[in-house]
Amino acid sequence: MKTVCRACMHQCSLEPEQRGICKARKNEGGKIICENYGQVTSLSLDPIEKKPLKMFRQGSQILSVGSYGCNLRCPFCQNHEISMAFKRNDSQTVETVFISPQALAEEAKKCARSMENIGVAFTYNEPLVGWEYVRDTAKLVKDMGMVNVLVTNGTASREVLEEILPYVDAMNIDLKAFTGETYQKYGGDLESVKEFIVRSAGSCHVELTTLIVPGENDVAKEMEEEARWIASVEESVGRKLPLHVTRFFPRYHMRDREATEVRRVYELAKKAREYLSYVFVGNC
């Protein structure tokens, strides 16, 4: 019997034993399970600026954790080795180590004492395809007096977002483009991401990142429309939203084009500054 996964905008209708688009959620016995729960592929202490967050706890270190799976198919993914990984006949296509929520929270606290860590960042793959692990860990991290950061593509369902928002202190949300057509190419939905941004910005610190990809989203008109929309969100939530405009380098399935011209990145950042107070350039 088919069961619908309600974790994101795809709403995958799954046959028994079938996995969703994200490759991390599965219909097992008529129940959707989070198959990547606690399955950690990457664990590292990073500067908070690497998330990137420029206006949240600057100069801090944060314990960054990732699993496998993603519900988008961006052809330029820089973490495709883990984001596109999955199980095949119960054999993992990427190496993982199980770390329970309690163990991860305790490791974060240990790092807080020895390396001035401020909390946990859920990142590297799309964290919310395993939102249950994010929620369970983030609760414990908050109870220990630390902060939680989410680096996400912003495509989770409203139901999932409401589950995690009480425990999240800051987010960096990828705003990959500002046309529905481009989002469709990546397997996503622009309107879903916009709704996610608006709700999140009303609850916690939010910064946005747009990777400028030649031939995809590198025209001034699109950046102007994006910046105007972000400014309207700022008005509605009563707080400023920093935007990171970053440079593309050939990756994954998109090695057929050159890196974005540095000049173009700065031009688009300048355009965004006509409407936004905080625009940062990255990867240049």
Coordinates of C-alpha atoms in Angstrom, one line a residue:
M1 CA 0.0 0.0 0.0
K2 CA 1.3 3.4 -0.9
T3 CA 2.2 5.9 1.8
V4 CA 2.8 9.7 1.3
C5 CA 5.9 11.3 2.7
R6 CA 5.1 14.8 3.9
A7 CA 8.6 16.0 4.6
C8 CA 8.9 18.3 1.7
M9 CA 7.2 19.8 -1.3
H10 CA 7.5 16.6 -3.4
Q11 CA 5.0 14.7 -1.2
C12 CA 6.4 11.4 -2.6
S13 CA 3.8 8.6 -2.8
L14 CA 5.9 5.5 -2.0
E15 CA 5.3 1.9 -2.6
P16 CA 6.3 -0.5 0.2
E17 CA 10.2 -0.5 0.5
Q18 CA 10.4 2.4 -1.9
R19 CA 12.6 5.4 -1.1
G20 CA 11.7 9.0 -1.9
I21 CA 13.5 11.4 -4.2
C22 CA 15.8 12.3 -1.4
K23 CA 17.0 8.7 -1.0
A24 CA 16.9 9.1 2.8
R25 CA 13.2 8.4 3.5
K26 CA 11.4 5.1 2.9
N27 CA 8.1 3.4 3.1
E28 CA 8.7 0.6 5.6
G29 CA 5.6 -1.4 6.5
G30 CA 3.2 1.4 5.6
K31 CA 5.1 3.9 7.7
I32 CA 7.6 6.6 6.4
I33 CA 10.9 6.2 8.2
C34 CA 13.9 8.4 8.3
E35 CA 16.5 5.9 7.0
N36 CA 19.5 8.3 7.5
Y37 CA 18.7 9.0 11.2
G38 CA 22.0 9.5 13.0
Q39 CA 24.0 8.2 10.0
V40 CA 26.8 10.8 10.0
T41 CA 29.0 11.3 6.9
S42 CA 30.8 14.4 8.0
L43 CA 31.6 16.0 11.4
S44 CA 33.9 19.0 11.7
L45 CA 34.5 22.1 13.9
D46 CA 34.1 25.1 11.5
P47 CA 34.1 28.9 11.7
I48 CA 30.6 30.2 11.8
E49 CA 31.4 32.3 8.8
K50 CA 31.8 29.2 6.7
K51 CA 28.1 28.3 6.9
P52 CA 28.0 31.2 5.8
L53 CA 26.8 33.4 8.6
K54 CA 28.2 36.9 8.8
M55 CA 25.9 38.5 11.3
F56 CA 25.4 35.8 13.9
R57 CA 28.0 35.1 16.6
Q58 CA 30.9 36.3 14.5
G59 CA 34.3 34.8 15.3
S60 CA 32.7 31.6 16.8
Q61 CA 33.3 28.0 16.1
I62 CA 30.5 25.5 15.6
L63 CA 30.4 21.7 15.4
S64 CA 29.0 21.0 11.9
V65 CA 27.3 17.6 11.1
G66 CA 25.9 16.1 7.9
S67 CA 24.4 12.9 6.7
Y68 CA 23.4 11.8 3.2
G69 CA 20.5 12.6 0.9
C70 CA 18.9 15.6 -0.8
N71 CA 15.5 16.4 -2.3
L72 CA 17.0 18.6 -5.1
R73 CA 19.2 17.7 -8.0
C74 CA 21.4 20.7 -8.5
P75 CA 23.9 19.9 -11.3
F76 CA 26.6 22.0 -9.6
C77 CA 26.4 20.4 -6.1
Q78 CA 29.7 20.7 -4.3
N79 CA 28.8 18.0 -1.8
H80 CA 27.3 15.5 -4.3
E81 CA 29.4 12.6 -2.8
I82 CA 27.1 12.7 0.2
S83 CA 24.0 14.6 -0.8
M84 CA 23.4 12.2 -3.7
A85 CA 24.3 9.0 -1.8
F86 CA 21.8 6.4 -0.9
K87 CA 21.4 2.8 0.2
R88 CA 21.5 0.0 -2.4
N89 CA 20.3 -3.5 -1.2
D90 CA 21.0 -2.4 2.4
S91 CA 24.6 -1.5 1.4
Q92 CA 25.5 2.2 1.9
T93 CA 27.1 4.0 -1.1
V94 CA 28.9 6.3 1.3
E95 CA 30.5 5.6 4.6
T96 CA 28.6 6.6 7.7
V97 CA 29.0 6.4 11.5
F98 CA 26.0 6.3 13.8
I99 CA 26.0 9.1 16.3
S100 CA 22.9 9.4 18.5
P101 CA 21.4 12.8 19.3
Q102 CA 22.6 12.5 22.9
A103 CA 26.1 11.6 21.8
L104 CA 26.3 14.5 19.3
A105 CA 25.0 17.0 21.9
E106 CA 27.5 15.8 24.4
E107 CA 30.3 16.1 21.8
A108 CA 29.2 19.7 21.1
K109 CA 29.3 20.4 24.9
K110 CA 32.8 18.8 25.1
C111 CA 34.0 21.1 22.3
A112 CA 32.4 24.1 23.9
R113 CA 34.7 23.5 26.9
S114 CA 37.9 22.8 25.0
M115 CA 37.5 24.8 21.8
E116 CA 34.8 27.4 22.5
N117 CA 32.2 25.7 20.3
I118 CA 28.8 27.5 20.4
G119 CA 26.6 24.6 19.3
V120 CA 25.7 22.4 16.3
A121 CA 25.2 23.3 12.6
F122 CA 23.2 20.8 10.5
T123 CA 24.8 21.1 7.1
Y124 CA 26.7 19.5 4.2
N125 CA 23.7 17.5 2.8
E126 CA 20.1 18.7 3.0
P127 CA 19.5 18.3 6.8
L128 CA 15.7 18.3 6.7
V129 CA 15.4 15.1 4.7
G130 CA 16.3 13.7 8.1
W131 CA 14.4 16.3 10.1
E132 CA 13.6 14.0 13.0
Y133 CA 17.3 13.7 13.8
V134 CA 17.7 17.5 13.6
R135 CA 14.7 18.0 16.0
D136 CA 15.8 15.4 18.5
T137 CA 19.4 16.6 18.6
A138 CA 18.6 20.3 18.6
K139 CA 16.3 19.9 21.6
L140 CA 19.3 18.4 23.6
V141 CA 21.7 21.1 22.3
K142 CA 19.3 23.9 23.5
D143 CA 18.9 22.2 26.9
M144 CA 22.7 22.3 27.2
G145 CA 22.7 26.1 26.7
M146 CA 24.1 26.0 23.1
V147 CA 22.8 27.2 19.8
N148 CA 21.5 25.4 16.6
V149 CA 22.2 26.5 13.1
L150 CA 20.5 25.1 10.0
V151 CA 22.0 25.3 6.5
T152 CA 19.2 24.3 4.2
N153 CA 17.7 24.6 0.7
G154 CA 14.4 25.7 2.3
T155 CA 12.1 23.1 0.6
A156 CA 10.8 21.3 3.7
S157 CA 7.1 21.3 4.3
R158 CA 5.4 23.8 6.7
E159 CA 4.7 20.8 9.0
V160 CA 8.4 20.0 9.3
L161 CA 9.4 23.6 9.6
E162 CA 7.1 24.1 12.6
E163 CA 8.6 21.0 14.3
I164 CA 12.1 22.4 14.2
L165 CA 11.7 26.2 14.5
P166 CA 11.5 26.2 18.3
Y167 CA 15.0 24.9 18.5
V168 CA 16.8 26.8 15.7
D169 CA 18.7 30.0 16.4
A170 CA 20.0 30.8 12.9
M171 CA 19.7 29.6 9.3
N172 CA 21.4 30.1 6.1
I173 CA 18.9 29.3 3.3
D174 CA 19.9 28.8 -0.3
L175 CA 17.9 30.9 -2.7
K176 CA 19.2 29.3 -5.8
A177 CA 17.5 31.5 -8.4
F178 CA 14.5 33.7 -8.7
T179 CA 12.6 32.1 -11.5
G180 CA 10.3 29.2 -11.3
E181 CA 11.7 27.7 -14.4
T182 CA 15.2 27.5 -13.0
Y183 CA 13.9 25.9 -9.8
Q184 CA 12.0 23.3 -11.8
K185 CA 15.3 22.3 -13.6
Y186 CA 16.8 21.6 -10.1
G187 CA 13.8 19.6 -9.0
G188 CA 12.5 22.3 -6.7
D189 CA 9.8 25.0 -6.4
L190 CA 10.5 28.7 -5.9
E191 CA 7.2 29.5 -4.2
S192 CA 7.8 26.8 -1.5
V193 CA 11.3 28.2 -0.8
K194 CA 9.9 31.8 -0.5
E195 CA 7.3 30.6 2.0
F196 CA 9.9 28.8 4.0
I197 CA 12.1 32.0 4.1
V198 CA 9.2 34.2 5.2
R199 CA 8.2 31.9 8.0
S200 CA 11.8 31.2 9.2
A201 CA 12.7 34.9 9.1
G202 CA 9.9 35.6 11.5
S203 CA 11.2 33.2 14.0
C204 CA 15.0 33.2 14.0
H205 CA 18.1 34.9 12.4
V206 CA 18.2 34.2 8.7
E207 CA 20.8 34.8 6.0
L208 CA 20.4 33.9 2.4
T209 CA 22.8 32.7 -0.2
T210 CA 22.6 32.9 -4.0
L211 CA 25.3 31.1 -6.0
I212 CA 25.7 33.0 -9.3
V213 CA 25.9 30.4 -12.1
P214 CA 26.8 31.6 -15.7
G215 CA 23.8 31.2 -18.0
E216 CA 21.5 30.3 -15.1
N217 CA 20.8 33.2 -12.8
D218 CA 23.5 35.8 -13.7
V219 CA 21.4 38.6 -15.1
A220 CA 20.8 41.9 -13.4
K221 CA 17.0 41.9 -13.8
E222 CA 16.7 38.6 -11.9
M223 CA 18.9 39.9 -9.1
E224 CA 16.9 43.1 -8.9
E225 CA 13.7 41.1 -8.6
E226 CA 15.2 38.9 -5.9
A227 CA 16.6 41.8 -3.9
R228 CA 13.2 43.7 -4.1
W229 CA 11.4 40.6 -2.8
I230 CA 13.9 40.1 0.1
A231 CA 13.4 43.8 1.0
S232 CA 9.7 43.2 1.2
V233 CA 10.3 40.3 3.6
E234 CA 12.4 42.5 5.7
E235 CA 9.5 44.9 6.1
S236 CA 7.1 42.2 7.0
V237 CA 9.3 40.5 9.6
G238 CA 10.9 43.7 11.0
R239 CA 14.5 42.5 10.7
K240 CA 17.3 42.7 8.1
L241 CA 18.1 39.7 6.0
P242 CA 21.8 39.5 4.9
L243 CA 22.4 38.2 1.3
H244 CA 25.5 36.3 0.3
V245 CA 26.2 36.6 -3.4
T246 CA 28.7 33.8 -4.2
R247 CA 30.9 32.7 -7.1
F248 CA 30.3 29.5 -9.0
F249 CA 33.1 27.0 -9.7
P250 CA 32.7 24.0 -12.1
R251 CA 31.4 21.0 -10.0
Y252 CA 29.6 17.7 -10.4
H253 CA 27.6 17.7 -13.7
M254 CA 28.3 21.3 -14.4
R255 CA 32.0 21.2 -15.5
D256 CA 31.2 22.4 -19.0
R257 CA 31.4 26.1 -18.1
E258 CA 33.9 28.5 -16.6
A259 CA 33.8 29.8 -13.1
T260 CA 31.7 33.0 -12.8
E261 CA 33.6 36.1 -13.6
V262 CA 34.6 37.9 -10.4
R263 CA 33.5 41.2 -12.0
R264 CA 30.0 39.8 -12.6
V265 CA 29.6 38.7 -9.0
Y266 CA 30.5 42.2 -7.8
E267 CA 28.1 43.8 -10.3
L268 CA 25.2 41.7 -9.1
A269 CA 26.1 42.3 -5.4
K270 CA 26.0 46.1 -6.2
K271 CA 22.6 45.7 -7.8
A272 CA 21.3 43.9 -4.7
R273 CA 22.7 46.7 -2.5
E274 CA 20.3 49.1 -4.1
Y275 CA 17.6 47.4 -2.0
L276 CA 19.4 45.6 0.8
S277 CA 21.6 46.8 3.6
Y278 CA 23.7 43.8 4.0
V279 CA 25.1 42.1 0.9
F280 CA 28.3 40.0 1.1
V281 CA 30.4 38.6 -1.7
G282 CA 31.8 35.1 -1.4
N283 CA 34.2 32.7 -3.2
C284 CA 36.0 35.5 -4.8

